[in-house]
Amino acid sequence: RSSDLTIDYIGHPMPIADRQSFFRGKYKFTCDCRRCETRAQDEEMLAGDAKALKAAKALSEDLAKKHSVVKRLQSLEFWAAYFKETQDCLPDTNAYQLKFLSLAADDCLHLGEIVEAVHYGSRALKATRRYCPNYLLLHAENLISTGMLHGFLGQNKEAVDYLNEALEILKVTHGPDHRKTQKLMKDLRLYKTALMGGLASRARTKT
Protein backbone atom coordinates (compact mmCIF):
# COMPACT_ATOMS: atom_id res chain seq x y z
CA ARG A 1 0.00 0.00 0.00
CA SER A 2 1.18 3.55 -0.88
CA SER A 3 4.22 2.09 -2.69
CA ASP A 4 4.97 1.94 -6.41
CA LEU A 5 3.83 -1.06 -8.44
CA THR A 6 6.74 -2.73 -10.22
CA ILE A 7 4.85 -5.44 -12.14
CA ASP A 8 4.01 -4.73 -15.78
CA TYR A 9 0.78 -6.35 -16.98
CA ILE A 10 1.56 -5.69 -20.64
CA GLY A 11 5.16 -6.74 -21.27
CA HIS A 12 6.18 -3.97 -23.65
CA PRO A 13 5.25 -0.33 -24.36
CA MET A 14 1.94 0.14 -26.18
CA PRO A 15 0.02 3.13 -27.56
CA ILE A 16 -3.02 3.95 -25.43
CA ALA A 17 -5.61 2.51 -27.85
CA ASP A 18 -3.74 -0.82 -27.86
CA ARG A 19 -3.29 -0.73 -24.07
CA GLN A 20 -7.00 -0.20 -23.50
CA SER A 21 -7.93 -2.94 -25.96
CA PHE A 22 -5.51 -5.32 -24.23
CA PHE A 23 -6.84 -4.56 -20.74
CA ARG A 24 -10.47 -4.90 -21.82
CA GLY A 25 -9.80 -8.16 -23.66
CA LYS A 26 -7.65 -9.90 -21.06
CA TYR A 27 -8.52 -8.31 -17.71
CA LYS A 28 -12.05 -6.98 -18.42
CA PHE A 29 -11.49 -3.44 -17.18
CA THR A 30 -10.81 0.04 -18.53
CA CYS A 31 -7.57 1.49 -17.25
CA ASP A 32 -7.70 5.07 -15.99
CA CYS A 33 -4.06 5.49 -14.96
CA ARG A 34 -2.34 8.81 -15.61
CA ARG A 35 -0.65 7.52 -18.77
CA CYS A 36 -3.94 6.36 -20.26
CA GLU A 37 -5.79 9.52 -19.21
CA THR A 38 -3.19 11.92 -20.61
CA ARG A 39 -2.12 9.74 -23.56
CA ALA A 40 1.43 10.55 -22.53
CA GLN A 41 4.08 9.41 -25.01
CA ASP A 42 1.56 8.32 -27.64
CA GLU A 43 3.01 10.76 -30.15
CA GLU A 44 6.48 9.24 -29.78
CA MET A 45 5.18 5.67 -29.76
CA LEU A 46 3.36 6.27 -33.05
CA ALA A 47 6.11 8.29 -34.72
CA GLY A 48 7.14 7.50 -38.27
CA ASP A 49 5.92 7.32 -41.82
CA ALA A 50 2.13 6.83 -41.93
CA LYS A 51 2.24 4.02 -44.51
CA ALA A 52 5.01 2.14 -42.67
CA LEU A 53 3.14 2.62 -39.39
CA LYS A 54 -0.03 1.10 -40.83
CA ALA A 55 1.95 -1.88 -42.16
CA ALA A 56 3.71 -2.34 -38.80
CA LYS A 57 0.39 -2.34 -36.93
CA ALA A 58 -0.98 -4.96 -39.34
CA LEU A 59 2.14 -7.10 -38.91
CA SER A 60 1.86 -6.80 -35.12
CA GLU A 61 -1.74 -8.01 -35.23
CA ASP A 62 -0.76 -10.88 -37.54
CA LEU A 63 2.06 -11.99 -35.25
CA ALA A 64 -0.30 -11.88 -32.28
CA LYS A 65 -2.56 -14.38 -34.07
CA LYS A 66 0.34 -16.61 -35.15
CA HIS A 67 2.74 -16.59 -32.22
CA SER A 68 5.26 -18.93 -33.85
CA VAL A 69 5.42 -17.68 -37.40
CA VAL A 70 7.37 -20.21 -39.48
CA LYS A 71 8.93 -17.61 -41.79
CA ARG A 72 10.45 -15.83 -38.77
CA LEU A 73 12.30 -18.94 -37.68
CA GLN A 74 13.42 -20.18 -41.08
CA SER A 75 16.33 -17.74 -41.14
CA LEU A 76 17.51 -14.35 -39.98
CA GLU A 77 16.64 -12.90 -43.35
CA PHE A 78 13.07 -12.04 -42.33
CA TRP A 79 14.07 -9.55 -39.63
CA ALA A 80 17.15 -8.30 -41.48
CA ALA A 81 15.00 -7.46 -44.51
CA TYR A 82 12.25 -5.91 -42.37
CA PHE A 83 14.56 -3.57 -40.45
CA LYS A 84 16.43 -2.59 -43.60
CA GLU A 85 13.13 -1.69 -45.24
CA THR A 86 11.90 0.37 -42.28
CA GLN A 87 15.17 1.93 -41.07
CA ASP A 88 14.29 5.35 -42.49
CA CYS A 89 10.54 5.07 -41.88
CA LEU A 90 10.13 4.02 -38.24
CA PRO A 91 12.36 4.94 -35.26
CA ASP A 92 13.27 2.28 -32.71
CA THR A 93 11.10 4.13 -30.17
CA ASN A 94 8.00 3.45 -32.28
CA ALA A 95 5.98 0.97 -30.20
CA TYR A 96 5.60 -1.57 -33.01
CA GLN A 97 9.22 -1.29 -34.07
CA LEU A 98 10.29 -1.77 -30.46
CA LYS A 99 8.12 -4.88 -30.17
CA PHE A 100 9.69 -6.29 -33.36
CA LEU A 101 13.21 -5.62 -32.08
CA SER A 102 12.42 -7.67 -28.98
CA LEU A 103 10.93 -10.46 -31.09
CA ALA A 104 13.97 -10.41 -33.38
CA ALA A 105 16.29 -10.72 -30.37
CA ASP A 106 14.29 -13.70 -29.09
CA ASP A 107 14.26 -15.36 -32.51
CA CYS A 108 18.02 -14.91 -32.94
CA LEU A 109 18.61 -16.39 -29.51
CA HIS A 110 16.37 -19.34 -30.42
CA LEU A 111 18.48 -19.86 -33.54
CA GLY A 112 21.73 -19.63 -31.60
CA GLU A 113 22.77 -16.38 -33.31
CA ILE A 114 24.09 -14.61 -30.22
CA VAL A 115 25.72 -11.63 -31.96
CA GLU A 116 22.49 -10.74 -33.74
CA ALA A 117 20.49 -11.32 -30.54
CA VAL A 118 22.72 -8.83 -28.71
CA HIS A 119 22.39 -6.32 -31.57
CA TYR A 120 18.59 -6.37 -31.62
CA GLY A 121 18.29 -6.69 -27.85
CA SER A 122 20.54 -3.70 -27.20
CA ARG A 123 18.55 -1.56 -29.63
CA ALA A 124 15.32 -2.61 -27.91
CA LEU A 125 16.69 -1.81 -24.45
CA LYS A 126 17.86 1.64 -25.52
CA ALA A 127 14.42 2.45 -26.90
CA THR A 128 12.60 0.91 -23.90
CA ARG A 129 14.34 3.32 -21.54
CA ARG A 130 12.21 6.08 -23.04
CA TYR A 131 9.08 4.50 -21.59
CA CYS A 132 9.95 2.33 -18.59
CA PRO A 133 9.55 3.53 -15.00
CA ASN A 134 12.78 3.48 -13.02
CA TYR A 135 12.02 0.24 -11.20
CA LEU A 136 10.10 -1.94 -13.63
CA LEU A 137 10.77 -5.65 -13.11
CA LEU A 138 10.41 -6.51 -16.79
CA HIS A 139 13.10 -3.96 -17.65
CA ALA A 140 15.43 -5.59 -15.12
CA GLU A 141 14.88 -9.01 -16.69
CA ASN A 142 15.67 -7.61 -20.14
CA LEU A 143 18.81 -5.99 -18.76
CA ILE A 144 19.91 -9.28 -17.21
CA SER A 145 19.37 -11.32 -20.39
CA THR A 146 21.18 -8.76 -22.55
CA GLY A 147 23.99 -8.45 -20.01
CA MET A 148 24.44 -12.23 -19.92
CA LEU A 149 24.59 -12.36 -23.71
CA HIS A 150 27.33 -9.73 -23.71
CA GLY A 151 29.17 -11.80 -21.11
CA PHE A 152 28.83 -14.91 -23.27
CA LEU A 153 30.56 -12.97 -26.06
CA GLY A 154 33.35 -11.93 -23.69
CA GLN A 155 32.15 -8.31 -23.68
CA ASN A 156 32.57 -7.98 -19.93
CA LYS A 157 32.32 -4.20 -19.66
CA GLU A 158 28.91 -4.18 -21.35
CA ALA A 159 27.83 -7.15 -19.22
CA VAL A 160 28.82 -5.32 -16.02
CA ASP A 161 27.04 -2.13 -17.08
CA TYR A 162 23.76 -3.91 -17.86
CA LEU A 163 23.85 -6.14 -14.77
CA ASN A 164 24.66 -3.21 -12.49
CA GLU A 165 21.59 -1.39 -13.76
CA ALA A 166 19.45 -4.51 -13.28
CA LEU A 167 20.78 -4.98 -9.75
CA GLU A 168 19.60 -1.54 -8.68
CA ILE A 169 16.10 -2.44 -9.88
CA LEU A 170 16.05 -5.85 -8.16
CA LYS A 171 17.09 -4.26 -4.86
CA VAL A 172 13.83 -2.32 -5.02
CA THR A 173 11.51 -4.93 -6.54
CA HIS A 174 12.83 -7.96 -4.62
CA GLY A 175 15.02 -6.58 -1.85
CA PRO A 176 18.78 -7.11 -1.34
CA ASP A 177 18.37 -10.49 0.39
CA HIS A 178 16.17 -12.18 -2.21
CA ARG A 179 17.77 -15.20 -3.90
CA LYS A 180 17.36 -13.61 -7.34
CA THR A 181 19.15 -10.47 -6.19
CA GLN A 182 21.87 -12.52 -4.52
CA LYS A 183 22.40 -14.61 -7.67
CA LEU A 184 22.73 -11.49 -9.77
CA MET A 185 25.26 -10.08 -7.33
CA LYS A 186 27.27 -13.29 -7.64
CA ASP A 187 27.16 -13.19 -11.45
CA LEU A 188 28.13 -9.53 -11.38
CA ARG A 189 31.18 -10.25 -9.25
CA LEU A 190 32.32 -12.86 -11.79
CA TYR A 191 32.04 -10.44 -14.70
CA LYS A 192 33.76 -7.69 -12.73
CA THR A 193 36.62 -10.06 -11.96
CA ALA A 194 36.87 -11.02 -15.63
CA LEU A 195 36.77 -7.37 -16.63
CA MET A 196 39.52 -6.39 -14.19
CA GLY A 197 41.59 -9.35 -15.34
CA GLY A 198 41.25 -8.26 -18.95
CA LEU A 199 42.19 -4.67 -18.15
CA ALA A 200 45.23 -5.82 -16.19
CA SER A 201 46.29 -8.09 -19.05
CA ARG A 202 46.06 -5.24 -21.55
CA ALA A 203 48.04 -3.00 -19.24
CA ARG A 204 50.82 -5.58 -19.00
CA THR A 205 50.82 -5.95 -22.79
CA LYS A 206 51.32 -2.19 -23.25
CA THR A 207 54.26 -2.14 -20.84
GROMACS .gro file of C-alpha atoms in nm:
model
  207
    1ARG     CA    1   0.000   0.000   0.000
    2SER     CA    2   0.118   0.355  -0.088
    3SER     CA    3   0.422   0.209  -0.269
    4ASP     CA    4   0.497   0.194  -0.641
    5LEU     CA    5   0.383  -0.106  -0.844
    6THR     CA    6   0.674  -0.273  -1.022
    7ILE     CA    7   0.485  -0.544  -1.214
    8ASP     CA    8   0.401  -0.473  -1.578
    9TYR     CA    9   0.078  -0.635  -1.698
   10ILE     CA   10   0.156  -0.569  -2.064
   11GLY     CA   11   0.516  -0.674  -2.127
   12HIS     CA   12   0.618  -0.397  -2.365
   13PRO     CA   13   0.525  -0.033  -2.436
   14MET     CA   14   0.194   0.014  -2.618
   15PRO     CA   15   0.002   0.313  -2.756
   16ILE     CA   16  -0.302   0.395  -2.543
   17ALA     CA   17  -0.561   0.251  -2.785
   18ASP     CA   18  -0.374  -0.082  -2.786
   19ARG     CA   19  -0.329  -0.073  -2.407
   20GLN     CA   20  -0.700  -0.020  -2.350
   21SER     CA   21  -0.793  -0.294  -2.596
   22PHE     CA   22  -0.551  -0.532  -2.423
   23PHE     CA   23  -0.684  -0.456  -2.074
   24ARG     CA   24  -1.047  -0.490  -2.182
   25GLY     CA   25  -0.980  -0.816  -2.366
   26LYS     CA   26  -0.765  -0.990  -2.106
   27TYR     CA   27  -0.852  -0.831  -1.771
   28LYS     CA   28  -1.205  -0.698  -1.842
   29PHE     CA   29  -1.149  -0.344  -1.718
   30THR     CA   30  -1.081   0.004  -1.853
   31CYS     CA   31  -0.757   0.149  -1.725
   32ASP     CA   32  -0.770   0.507  -1.599
   33CYS     CA   33  -0.406   0.549  -1.496
   34ARG     CA   34  -0.234   0.881  -1.561
   35ARG     CA   35  -0.065   0.752  -1.877
   36CYS     CA   36  -0.394   0.636  -2.026
   37GLU     CA   37  -0.579   0.952  -1.921
   38THR     CA   38  -0.319   1.192  -2.061
   39ARG     CA   39  -0.212   0.974  -2.356
   40ALA     CA   40   0.143   1.055  -2.253
   41GLN     CA   41   0.408   0.941  -2.501
   42ASP     CA   42   0.156   0.832  -2.764
   43GLU     CA   43   0.301   1.076  -3.015
   44GLU     CA   44   0.648   0.924  -2.978
   45MET     CA   45   0.518   0.567  -2.976
   46LEU     CA   46   0.336   0.627  -3.305
   47ALA     CA   47   0.611   0.829  -3.472
   48GLY     CA   48   0.714   0.750  -3.827
   49ASP     CA   49   0.592   0.732  -4.182
   50ALA     CA   50   0.213   0.683  -4.193
   51LYS     CA   51   0.224   0.402  -4.451
   52ALA     CA   52   0.501   0.214  -4.267
   53LEU     CA   53   0.314   0.262  -3.939
   54LYS     CA   54  -0.003   0.110  -4.083
   55ALA     CA   55   0.195  -0.188  -4.216
   56ALA     CA   56   0.371  -0.234  -3.880
   57LYS     CA   57   0.039  -0.234  -3.693
   58ALA     CA   58  -0.098  -0.496  -3.934
   59LEU     CA   59   0.214  -0.710  -3.891
   60SER     CA   60   0.186  -0.680  -3.512
   61GLU     CA   61  -0.174  -0.801  -3.523
   62ASP     CA   62  -0.076  -1.088  -3.754
   63LEU     CA   63   0.206  -1.199  -3.525
   64ALA     CA   64  -0.030  -1.188  -3.228
   65LYS     CA   65  -0.256  -1.438  -3.407
   66LYS     CA   66   0.034  -1.661  -3.515
   67HIS     CA   67   0.274  -1.659  -3.222
   68SER     CA   68   0.526  -1.893  -3.385
   69VAL     CA   69   0.542  -1.768  -3.740
   70VAL     CA   70   0.737  -2.021  -3.948
   71LYS     CA   71   0.893  -1.761  -4.179
   72ARG     CA   72   1.045  -1.583  -3.877
   73LEU     CA   73   1.230  -1.894  -3.768
   74GLN     CA   74   1.342  -2.018  -4.108
   75SER     CA   75   1.633  -1.774  -4.114
   76LEU     CA   76   1.751  -1.435  -3.998
   77GLU     CA   77   1.664  -1.290  -4.335
   78PHE     CA   78   1.307  -1.204  -4.233
   79TRP     CA   79   1.407  -0.955  -3.963
   80ALA     CA   80   1.715  -0.830  -4.148
   81ALA     CA   81   1.500  -0.746  -4.451
   82TYR     CA   82   1.225  -0.591  -4.237
   83PHE     CA   83   1.456  -0.357  -4.045
   84LYS     CA   84   1.643  -0.259  -4.360
   85GLU     CA   85   1.313  -0.169  -4.524
   86THR     CA   86   1.190   0.037  -4.228
   87GLN     CA   87   1.517   0.193  -4.107
   88ASP     CA   88   1.429   0.535  -4.249
   89CYS     CA   89   1.054   0.507  -4.188
   90LEU     CA   90   1.013   0.402  -3.824
   91PRO     CA   91   1.236   0.494  -3.526
   92ASP     CA   92   1.327   0.228  -3.271
   93THR     CA   93   1.110   0.413  -3.017
   94ASN     CA   94   0.800   0.345  -3.228
   95ALA     CA   95   0.598   0.097  -3.020
   96TYR     CA   96   0.560  -0.157  -3.301
   97GLN     CA   97   0.922  -0.129  -3.407
   98LEU     CA   98   1.029  -0.177  -3.046
   99LYS     CA   99   0.812  -0.488  -3.017
  100PHE     CA  100   0.969  -0.629  -3.336
  101LEU     CA  101   1.321  -0.562  -3.208
  102SER     CA  102   1.242  -0.767  -2.898
  103LEU     CA  103   1.093  -1.046  -3.109
  104ALA     CA  104   1.397  -1.041  -3.338
  105ALA     CA  105   1.629  -1.072  -3.037
  106ASP     CA  106   1.429  -1.370  -2.909
  107ASP     CA  107   1.426  -1.536  -3.251
  108CYS     CA  108   1.802  -1.491  -3.294
  109LEU     CA  109   1.861  -1.639  -2.951
  110HIS     CA  110   1.637  -1.934  -3.042
  111LEU     CA  111   1.848  -1.986  -3.354
  112GLY     CA  112   2.173  -1.963  -3.160
  113GLU     CA  113   2.277  -1.638  -3.331
  114ILE     CA  114   2.409  -1.461  -3.022
  115VAL     CA  115   2.572  -1.163  -3.196
  116GLU     CA  116   2.249  -1.074  -3.374
  117ALA     CA  117   2.049  -1.132  -3.054
  118VAL     CA  118   2.272  -0.883  -2.871
  119HIS     CA  119   2.239  -0.632  -3.157
  120TYR     CA  120   1.859  -0.637  -3.162
  121GLY     CA  121   1.829  -0.669  -2.785
  122SER     CA  122   2.054  -0.370  -2.720
  123ARG     CA  123   1.855  -0.156  -2.963
  124ALA     CA  124   1.532  -0.261  -2.791
  125LEU     CA  125   1.669  -0.181  -2.445
  126LYS     CA  126   1.786   0.164  -2.552
  127ALA     CA  127   1.442   0.245  -2.690
  128THR     CA  128   1.260   0.091  -2.390
  129ARG     CA  129   1.434   0.332  -2.154
  130ARG     CA  130   1.221   0.608  -2.304
  131TYR     CA  131   0.908   0.450  -2.159
  132CYS     CA  132   0.995   0.233  -1.859
  133PRO     CA  133   0.955   0.353  -1.500
  134ASN     CA  134   1.278   0.348  -1.302
  135TYR     CA  135   1.202   0.024  -1.120
  136LEU     CA  136   1.010  -0.194  -1.363
  137LEU     CA  137   1.077  -0.565  -1.311
  138LEU     CA  138   1.041  -0.651  -1.679
  139HIS     CA  139   1.310  -0.396  -1.765
  140ALA     CA  140   1.543  -0.559  -1.512
  141GLU     CA  141   1.488  -0.901  -1.669
  142ASN     CA  142   1.567  -0.761  -2.014
  143LEU     CA  143   1.881  -0.599  -1.876
  144ILE     CA  144   1.991  -0.928  -1.721
  145SER     CA  145   1.937  -1.132  -2.039
  146THR     CA  146   2.118  -0.876  -2.255
  147GLY     CA  147   2.399  -0.845  -2.001
  148MET     CA  148   2.444  -1.223  -1.992
  149LEU     CA  149   2.459  -1.236  -2.371
  150HIS     CA  150   2.733  -0.973  -2.371
  151GLY     CA  151   2.917  -1.180  -2.111
  152PHE     CA  152   2.883  -1.491  -2.327
  153LEU     CA  153   3.056  -1.297  -2.606
  154GLY     CA  154   3.335  -1.193  -2.369
  155GLN     CA  155   3.215  -0.831  -2.368
  156ASN     CA  156   3.257  -0.798  -1.993
  157LYS     CA  157   3.232  -0.420  -1.966
  158GLU     CA  158   2.891  -0.418  -2.135
  159ALA     CA  159   2.783  -0.715  -1.922
  160VAL     CA  160   2.882  -0.532  -1.602
  161ASP     CA  161   2.704  -0.213  -1.708
  162TYR     CA  162   2.376  -0.391  -1.786
  163LEU     CA  163   2.385  -0.614  -1.477
  164ASN     CA  164   2.466  -0.321  -1.249
  165GLU     CA  165   2.159  -0.139  -1.376
  166ALA     CA  166   1.945  -0.451  -1.328
  167LEU     CA  167   2.078  -0.498  -0.975
  168GLU     CA  168   1.960  -0.154  -0.868
  169ILE     CA  169   1.610  -0.244  -0.988
  170LEU     CA  170   1.605  -0.585  -0.816
  171LYS     CA  171   1.709  -0.426  -0.486
  172VAL     CA  172   1.383  -0.232  -0.502
  173THR     CA  173   1.151  -0.493  -0.654
  174HIS     CA  174   1.283  -0.796  -0.462
  175GLY     CA  175   1.502  -0.658  -0.185
  176PRO     CA  176   1.878  -0.711  -0.134
  177ASP     CA  177   1.837  -1.049   0.039
  178HIS     CA  178   1.617  -1.218  -0.221
  179ARG     CA  179   1.777  -1.520  -0.390
  180LYS     CA  180   1.736  -1.361  -0.734
  181THR     CA  181   1.915  -1.047  -0.619
  182GLN     CA  182   2.187  -1.252  -0.452
  183LYS     CA  183   2.240  -1.461  -0.767
  184LEU     CA  184   2.273  -1.149  -0.977
  185MET     CA  185   2.526  -1.008  -0.733
  186LYS     CA  186   2.727  -1.329  -0.764
  187ASP     CA  187   2.716  -1.319  -1.145
  188LEU     CA  188   2.813  -0.953  -1.138
  189ARG     CA  189   3.118  -1.025  -0.925
  190LEU     CA  190   3.232  -1.286  -1.179
  191TYR     CA  191   3.204  -1.044  -1.470
  192LYS     CA  192   3.376  -0.769  -1.273
  193THR     CA  193   3.662  -1.006  -1.196
  194ALA     CA  194   3.687  -1.102  -1.563
  195LEU     CA  195   3.677  -0.737  -1.663
  196MET     CA  196   3.952  -0.639  -1.419
  197GLY     CA  197   4.159  -0.935  -1.534
  198GLY     CA  198   4.125  -0.826  -1.895
  199LEU     CA  199   4.219  -0.467  -1.815
  200ALA     CA  200   4.523  -0.582  -1.619
  201SER     CA  201   4.629  -0.809  -1.905
  202ARG     CA  202   4.606  -0.524  -2.155
  203ALA     CA  203   4.804  -0.300  -1.924
  204ARG     CA  204   5.082  -0.558  -1.900
  205THR     CA  205   5.082  -0.595  -2.279
  206LYS     CA  206   5.132  -0.219  -2.325
  207THR     CA  207   5.426  -0.214  -2.084
   0.00000   0.00000   0.00000
